[in-house]
XYZ file of C-alpha atoms in Angstrom:
442
model
C 0.000 0.000 0.000
C 1.316 3.463 -0.865
C 0.273 6.996 0.047
C -2.163 7.163 -2.866
C -3.856 3.974 -1.627
C -4.290 5.681 1.725
C -5.909 8.732 0.134
C -2.913 10.909 0.889
C -1.367 13.470 -1.476
C 1.694 12.253 -3.336
C 4.258 14.409 -5.109
C 5.007 12.798 -8.474
C 7.781 14.776 -10.159
C 9.070 13.650 -13.524
C 11.715 10.952 -13.465
C 12.913 11.752 -16.993
C 16.227 13.329 -15.984
C 17.166 10.496 -13.656
C 19.278 9.307 -16.548
C 22.695 9.497 -18.123
C 23.279 11.924 -20.970
C 24.308 9.183 -23.373
C 20.779 7.750 -23.309
C 19.616 10.936 -25.042
C 22.551 11.191 -27.422
C 21.990 7.552 -28.459
C 18.363 8.420 -29.045
C 19.285 11.365 -31.264
C 21.664 9.258 -33.334
C 19.146 6.410 -33.668
C 16.436 8.823 -34.781
C 18.749 10.218 -37.433
C 19.847 6.737 -38.541
C 16.281 5.459 -38.821
C 16.825 2.672 -36.274
C 15.032 4.212 -33.302
C 11.739 2.438 -34.050
C 13.174 -1.065 -34.268
C 11.413 -3.379 -31.839
C 13.896 -4.181 -29.073
C 14.165 -6.349 -25.983
C 16.245 -5.253 -23.013
C 16.842 -7.424 -19.947
C 18.057 -6.658 -16.430
C 20.273 -9.232 -14.762
C 23.427 -9.548 -12.713
C 26.401 -11.611 -13.801
C 27.294 -12.526 -10.236
C 26.060 -12.092 -6.690
C 28.082 -9.972 -4.250
C 30.975 -11.985 -2.897
C 29.851 -14.574 -0.398
C 26.120 -14.032 -0.897
C 23.988 -17.093 -1.608
C 20.898 -15.435 -3.119
C 19.667 -12.018 -4.169
C 16.374 -10.335 -3.324
C 14.521 -8.331 -5.959
C 13.152 -5.094 -4.529
C 12.064 -1.814 -6.090
C 9.657 -3.154 -8.722
C 6.849 -0.966 -7.404
C 9.125 2.066 -7.577
C 10.170 1.132 -11.126
C 6.515 1.108 -12.171
C 6.073 4.565 -10.647
C 9.202 5.800 -12.426
C 8.003 4.524 -15.813
C 4.628 6.193 -15.358
C 6.251 9.491 -14.415
C 8.914 9.473 -17.152
C 7.766 12.651 -18.911
C 9.634 15.558 -20.485
C 7.742 18.656 -19.398
C 8.549 22.148 -20.747
C 11.063 22.941 -17.997
C 13.046 19.771 -18.688
C 12.985 20.366 -22.421
C 14.168 23.950 -21.858
C 17.100 22.642 -19.804
C 18.086 20.207 -22.554
C 17.788 22.948 -25.159
C 19.842 25.433 -23.118
C 22.647 22.904 -22.674
C 22.443 21.856 -26.349
C 22.356 18.230 -25.214
C 20.179 17.112 -28.145
C 18.854 18.752 -31.283
C 15.384 20.144 -31.963
C 13.962 17.060 -33.712
C 14.964 14.986 -30.694
C 13.443 17.525 -28.297
C 10.218 17.348 -30.306
C 10.260 13.538 -30.007
C 10.903 13.739 -26.256
C 8.017 16.170 -25.746
C 5.626 13.379 -26.793
C 7.385 10.559 -24.923
C 5.167 8.024 -23.213
C 6.348 4.466 -22.701
C 3.983 2.290 -24.737
C 5.750 -1.050 -24.551
C 5.566 -4.113 -22.323
C 7.492 -4.985 -19.172
C 7.791 -8.423 -17.647
C 9.710 -9.249 -14.503
C 10.155 -11.296 -11.389
C 7.525 -10.147 -8.880
C 8.866 -7.976 -6.075
C 10.270 -9.915 -3.135
C 11.288 -12.901 -5.261
C 14.838 -14.203 -4.951
C 17.215 -14.295 -7.917
C 20.594 -15.679 -8.992
C 23.332 -14.872 -11.515
C 21.781 -14.593 -14.969
C 18.192 -14.371 -13.727
C 16.320 -12.046 -16.157
C 14.648 -10.129 -13.350
C 13.182 -7.524 -15.725
C 12.428 -7.562 -19.455
C 11.539 -4.308 -21.223
C 10.113 -4.468 -24.763
C 9.193 -1.742 -27.219
C 10.958 0.478 -29.694
C 14.666 0.966 -29.106
C 14.026 4.667 -28.492
C 11.440 4.271 -25.757
C 13.230 1.409 -24.002
C 16.775 2.764 -23.962
C 15.707 5.905 -22.100
C 14.612 3.859 -19.084
C 17.965 2.151 -18.507
C 19.494 4.410 -15.872
C 16.435 5.011 -13.717
C 15.565 1.295 -13.734
C 19.082 0.287 -12.699
C 19.306 3.054 -10.112
C 16.200 1.779 -8.363
C 16.796 -1.966 -8.635
C 20.482 -1.872 -7.707
C 19.845 0.206 -4.597
C 16.654 -1.407 -3.359
C 17.729 -4.986 -4.051
C 20.995 -4.447 -2.168
C 19.107 -3.202 0.881
C 16.521 -5.982 0.661
C 19.257 -8.640 0.460
C 20.900 -7.277 3.597
C 17.520 -7.077 5.305
C 16.743 -10.668 4.368
C 19.990 -11.916 5.874
C 19.292 -9.949 9.042
C 15.739 -11.280 9.152
C 16.977 -14.845 8.862
C 19.559 -14.226 11.594
C 16.923 -12.683 13.864
C 14.923 -15.903 13.853
C 11.507 -14.281 14.164
C 12.470 -11.474 16.534
C 11.299 -8.034 15.484
C 13.478 -5.770 13.365
C 13.345 -1.987 13.287
C 14.809 -0.047 10.344
C 16.447 3.106 11.696
C 19.048 4.175 9.134
C 17.591 7.482 7.918
C 20.377 9.556 9.454
C 23.035 7.415 7.811
C 22.122 8.013 4.177
C 20.632 10.550 1.758
C 17.165 11.679 2.831
C 15.502 10.258 -0.310
C 17.536 7.061 -0.195
C 16.358 6.620 3.382
C 12.747 6.327 2.265
C 13.600 3.804 -0.447
C 15.791 1.884 2.010
C 12.987 1.611 4.538
C 10.691 0.265 1.829
C 13.277 -2.282 0.661
C 14.009 -3.352 4.246
C 10.304 -4.010 4.777
C 10.256 -6.218 1.677
C 13.301 -8.061 3.049
C 11.600 -8.896 6.343
C 11.849 -5.890 8.656
C 8.736 -5.034 10.649
C 8.858 -1.274 11.251
C 10.789 1.891 10.416
C 11.698 5.037 12.320
C 11.379 7.107 9.114
C 8.072 8.970 8.970
C 8.416 9.770 5.261
C 8.521 6.033 4.550
C 5.478 5.518 6.731
C 3.631 8.296 4.908
C 4.551 7.257 1.383
C 4.369 3.468 1.717
C 2.235 2.757 4.775
C 5.069 1.017 6.660
C 4.456 0.882 10.447
C 6.565 3.483 12.277
C 8.071 3.462 15.767
C 10.219 5.722 17.942
C 10.394 7.150 21.451
C 13.470 9.072 22.628
C 17.227 9.502 22.310
C 19.982 10.185 24.824
C 19.469 13.917 24.290
C 16.076 13.683 25.988
C 17.622 12.159 29.106
C 20.466 14.682 29.128
C 17.964 17.533 28.821
C 16.507 16.769 32.242
C 18.160 17.323 35.615
C 17.871 13.638 36.507
C 17.232 10.405 34.650
C 14.145 9.859 36.807
C 12.654 13.145 35.639
C 13.288 12.218 32.021
C 11.663 8.811 32.445
C 8.692 10.309 34.271
C 8.129 12.875 31.525
C 8.221 10.193 28.841
C 5.919 7.792 30.676
C 3.423 10.548 31.520
C 3.353 11.563 27.870
C 3.570 8.244 26.040
C 2.225 5.811 28.615
C 3.646 2.856 30.510
C 4.014 0.846 27.327
C 6.781 3.134 26.057
C 10.428 2.160 25.535
C 12.944 3.784 27.895
C 16.582 4.203 26.890
C 18.648 2.890 29.805
C 22.323 3.309 28.901
C 22.850 7.065 29.203
C 24.545 6.707 32.596
C 24.497 3.494 34.658
C 22.399 0.723 33.119
C 21.498 -1.104 36.329
C 20.434 2.103 38.041
C 18.458 3.164 34.979
C 16.576 -0.127 34.812
C 15.686 0.135 38.488
C 14.493 3.705 38.028
C 12.540 2.818 34.873
C 10.531 0.134 36.669
C 9.956 2.393 39.674
C 8.583 5.114 37.389
C 6.566 2.994 34.956
C 5.853 -0.032 37.096
C 6.041 -3.637 35.900
C 3.858 -2.645 32.936
C 6.853 -0.907 31.312
C 6.772 -1.764 27.613
C 10.473 -2.045 26.839
C 13.981 -0.859 27.577
C 16.547 -0.060 24.908
C 20.280 -0.760 25.157
C 22.479 1.151 22.707
C 26.053 0.453 23.848
C 28.396 -1.944 25.585
C 28.686 -5.703 25.351
C 25.125 -6.294 24.210
C 25.151 -10.024 24.942
C 26.330 -9.543 28.525
C 24.256 -6.443 29.205
C 21.070 -8.000 27.812
C 21.391 -11.007 30.138
C 21.978 -8.750 33.148
C 19.065 -6.490 32.248
C 16.719 -9.448 31.720
C 17.623 -10.876 35.115
C 17.144 -7.483 36.769
C 13.781 -6.862 35.097
C 12.557 -10.277 36.196
C 13.687 -9.638 39.780
C 11.808 -6.334 39.768
C 8.621 -8.022 38.561
C 8.764 -6.603 35.030
C 8.741 -10.000 33.387
C 6.833 -8.827 30.328
C 9.071 -5.824 29.658
C 10.875 -6.333 26.378
C 14.522 -5.636 25.563
C 15.456 -3.763 22.393
C 19.101 -3.530 21.332
C 20.704 -1.142 18.864
C 24.304 0.000 18.163
C 25.825 -0.671 14.714
C 24.233 -4.072 14.253
C 24.573 -6.224 11.146
C 23.505 -9.796 10.382
C 26.590 -11.222 12.103
C 25.998 -9.228 15.291
C 22.344 -10.216 15.249
C 23.282 -13.884 14.866
C 25.743 -13.587 17.753
C 22.864 -12.429 19.969
C 20.683 -15.439 19.201
C 21.197 -16.771 22.737
C 20.575 -13.396 24.352
C 17.198 -12.479 25.875
C 16.573 -9.862 23.192
C 13.113 -9.151 21.765
C 13.917 -6.702 18.966
C 16.834 -5.250 17.029
C 17.204 -1.737 15.666
C 19.488 -1.558 12.622
C 20.775 1.530 10.838
C 24.095 2.021 9.081
C 24.769 -1.548 7.984
C 21.274 -1.968 6.613
C 21.081 1.188 4.477
C 24.536 0.510 3.035
C 23.695 -3.067 2.045
C 25.842 -4.509 4.834
C 29.016 -4.061 2.835
C 27.431 -4.498 -0.604
C 25.599 -1.271 -1.548
C 24.837 -2.398 -5.112
C 23.872 -5.615 -6.872
C 25.780 -4.808 -10.081
C 22.674 -5.310 -12.195
C 22.941 -4.377 -15.865
C 20.375 -3.472 -18.556
C 21.346 -5.079 -21.840
C 19.865 -5.253 -25.324
C 19.353 -8.981 -26.006
C 17.195 -8.924 -29.147
C 16.080 -6.456 -31.806
C 14.312 -6.408 -35.137
C 16.307 -5.721 -38.276
C 13.711 -3.197 -39.502
C 11.125 -0.789 -38.115
C 8.319 -2.922 -39.567
C 6.292 -4.311 -36.602
C 6.253 -7.715 -38.298
C 10.048 -7.891 -38.595
C 11.411 -10.898 -36.683
C 13.602 -10.468 -33.639
C 17.298 -11.190 -33.943
C 19.207 -12.243 -30.794
C 22.120 -9.919 -30.011
C 24.736 -10.108 -27.275
C 27.781 -8.269 -26.077
C 30.954 -10.305 -26.603
C 33.792 -8.903 -24.562
C 36.629 -9.928 -22.295
C 36.697 -9.836 -18.525
C 33.522 -11.794 -17.870
C 31.215 -9.103 -19.268
C 29.712 -11.080 -22.139
C 25.945 -11.541 -22.186
C 23.547 -14.164 -23.589
C 21.343 -13.047 -26.473
C 17.655 -13.683 -27.020
C 14.394 -12.973 -25.191
C 14.398 -15.237 -22.145
C 12.035 -17.069 -19.892
C 12.987 -18.245 -16.401
C 11.742 -20.974 -14.111
C 12.814 -22.396 -10.773
C 12.935 -26.177 -10.815
C 11.949 -27.873 -7.544
C 13.117 -31.241 -6.309
C 10.819 -34.052 -5.209
C 10.276 -32.337 -1.846
C 9.355 -28.998 -3.387
C 12.668 -27.362 -2.525
C 14.275 -25.328 -5.307
C 17.244 -27.034 -6.962
C 18.037 -24.849 -10.008
C 17.293 -21.538 -11.729
C 16.595 -22.455 -15.347
C 16.857 -19.786 -18.064
C 16.069 -20.334 -21.725
C 15.252 -18.636 -25.014
C 13.206 -21.263 -26.852
C 10.120 -23.196 -25.845
C 9.849 -23.767 -22.127
C 9.885 -27.475 -21.188
C 6.399 -28.677 -20.166
C 7.579 -29.697 -16.697
C 8.647 -26.093 -15.986
C 5.546 -24.295 -17.255
C 4.004 -24.109 -13.785
C 7.263 -22.841 -12.270
C 7.812 -19.760 -14.451
C 9.038 -16.666 -12.664
C 8.338 -13.711 -14.942
C 4.964 -11.974 -14.717
C 3.556 -9.143 -16.820
C 4.031 -5.783 -15.130
C 3.214 -3.324 -17.925
C 1.067 -3.985 -21.006
C 0.994 -1.457 -23.828
C 2.368 1.202 -21.526
C -0.231 0.590 -18.793
C 0.774 -0.780 -15.389
C -1.117 -4.014 -14.737
C 0.601 -5.414 -11.643
C 0.204 -2.987 -8.761
C 0.096 -4.692 -5.385
C 0.328 -3.801 -1.689
C 3.854 -3.724 -0.268
C 2.774 -6.403 2.190
C 2.352 -8.820 -0.723
C 5.996 -8.381 -1.748
C 7.109 -8.911 1.855
C 5.058 -12.115 2.188
C 6.338 -13.327 -1.183
C 9.924 -12.910 -0.110
C 9.450 -14.854 3.093
C 7.859 -17.698 1.107
C 10.537 -17.626 -1.618
C 13.355 -17.760 0.923
C 11.680 -20.638 2.735
C 11.576 -22.616 -0.533
C 15.370 -22.451 -0.951
C 17.755 -25.073 0.438
C 18.490 -24.485 4.111
C 22.072 -23.507 3.343
C 20.714 -20.289 1.769
C 20.488 -18.614 5.184
C 23.958 -19.583 6.363
C 26.049 -16.481 7.005
C 29.306 -18.179 6.133
C 30.659 -17.233 2.719
C 29.653 -19.493 -0.112
C 28.512 -19.816 -3.694
C 24.934 -19.111 -4.853
C 22.674 -21.699 -3.292
C 21.169 -22.537 -6.707
C 23.003 -23.023 -10.000
C 21.783 -21.178 -13.083
C 21.207 -23.531 -16.004
C 20.854 -22.190 -19.559
C 18.773 -24.294 -21.986
């Protein structure tokens, strides 16, 4: 669900300049050469997963659909292009009428992917498809990197709640996209109100150390927070002495205190001590939330700790060491004439250094074993084998320029949890390894 679904106003600026200049200069040259109208097929894929990762998570599809809808060259944008002499007048005239009218197929949001998986296929004229390259990659590379990190953290958390709180560690607009991607990857809430407003993600937040330091005593700070937010609030207990703070927190709020948050120190040791102290004070239902530069490895190390929720910031919004998925957008087939009936010809980049691609419009399916667990990602360009028909991965997202696959964000989140559960168990191991499924080309 997004802000529009909630009946809230949404700012929808044009996405047309979220692109590289060479997209427009290629367009101008293709228009002049008479090749711009050739039917073309572009595919998005990655040649490899980030080192040590066993699966990828596709996130950002909903944002891609928004970007395609809002890819418009209004008068101000055209004036900018004219002033900079980036393209000529015939090209500006063509851009003034630009509306994507082609088809887009892709893996549904939240699905997992592997090297070579054609996670998005964009079809139409060369001119209308090539312009979308940069904005599509910008969204999918960022959001999928965050979702992959979130998924690993979710698996490590083992069902405990996860709070996204990385807004102050990244660009303000990236923070909103990161919160959305983290939710797809398995997080439960965000501290970022813009993400809550735009995408309907549940939001949480209480107080920082500054609030405690503002008051003359910790007791006064706790009392002010409890009187304002109720006994179910979360009190931050590591500004001064943790044991004293926990004692004061229960005295002020009573055993009905909702939670305490620990943001420093040896979290494993401190969490055990705090749990024992809360139980001794009768606050057996009070939860423990831990924060402080967590990543999936730190979360896994706290599996034996009496922790109820984790708050994650920096490592999440930077992809936990892998801030991009290295996805590419490549032309894989094109007609040899502008005639709509002209047949498609497979094309592929052939270069050194592992950057070659496989030509042809592709289908993809995930083959299960006898127990229903995935055993291979199968990618092909011809007829799909009958036994794989019911296991195809690509779905139609845009038909004739119209979006046909809008869905609530919750659906993408549920899909990811199900897709991850259908992988071999080794997929969620944090030790470095190869992709958990091989990619087979047929």
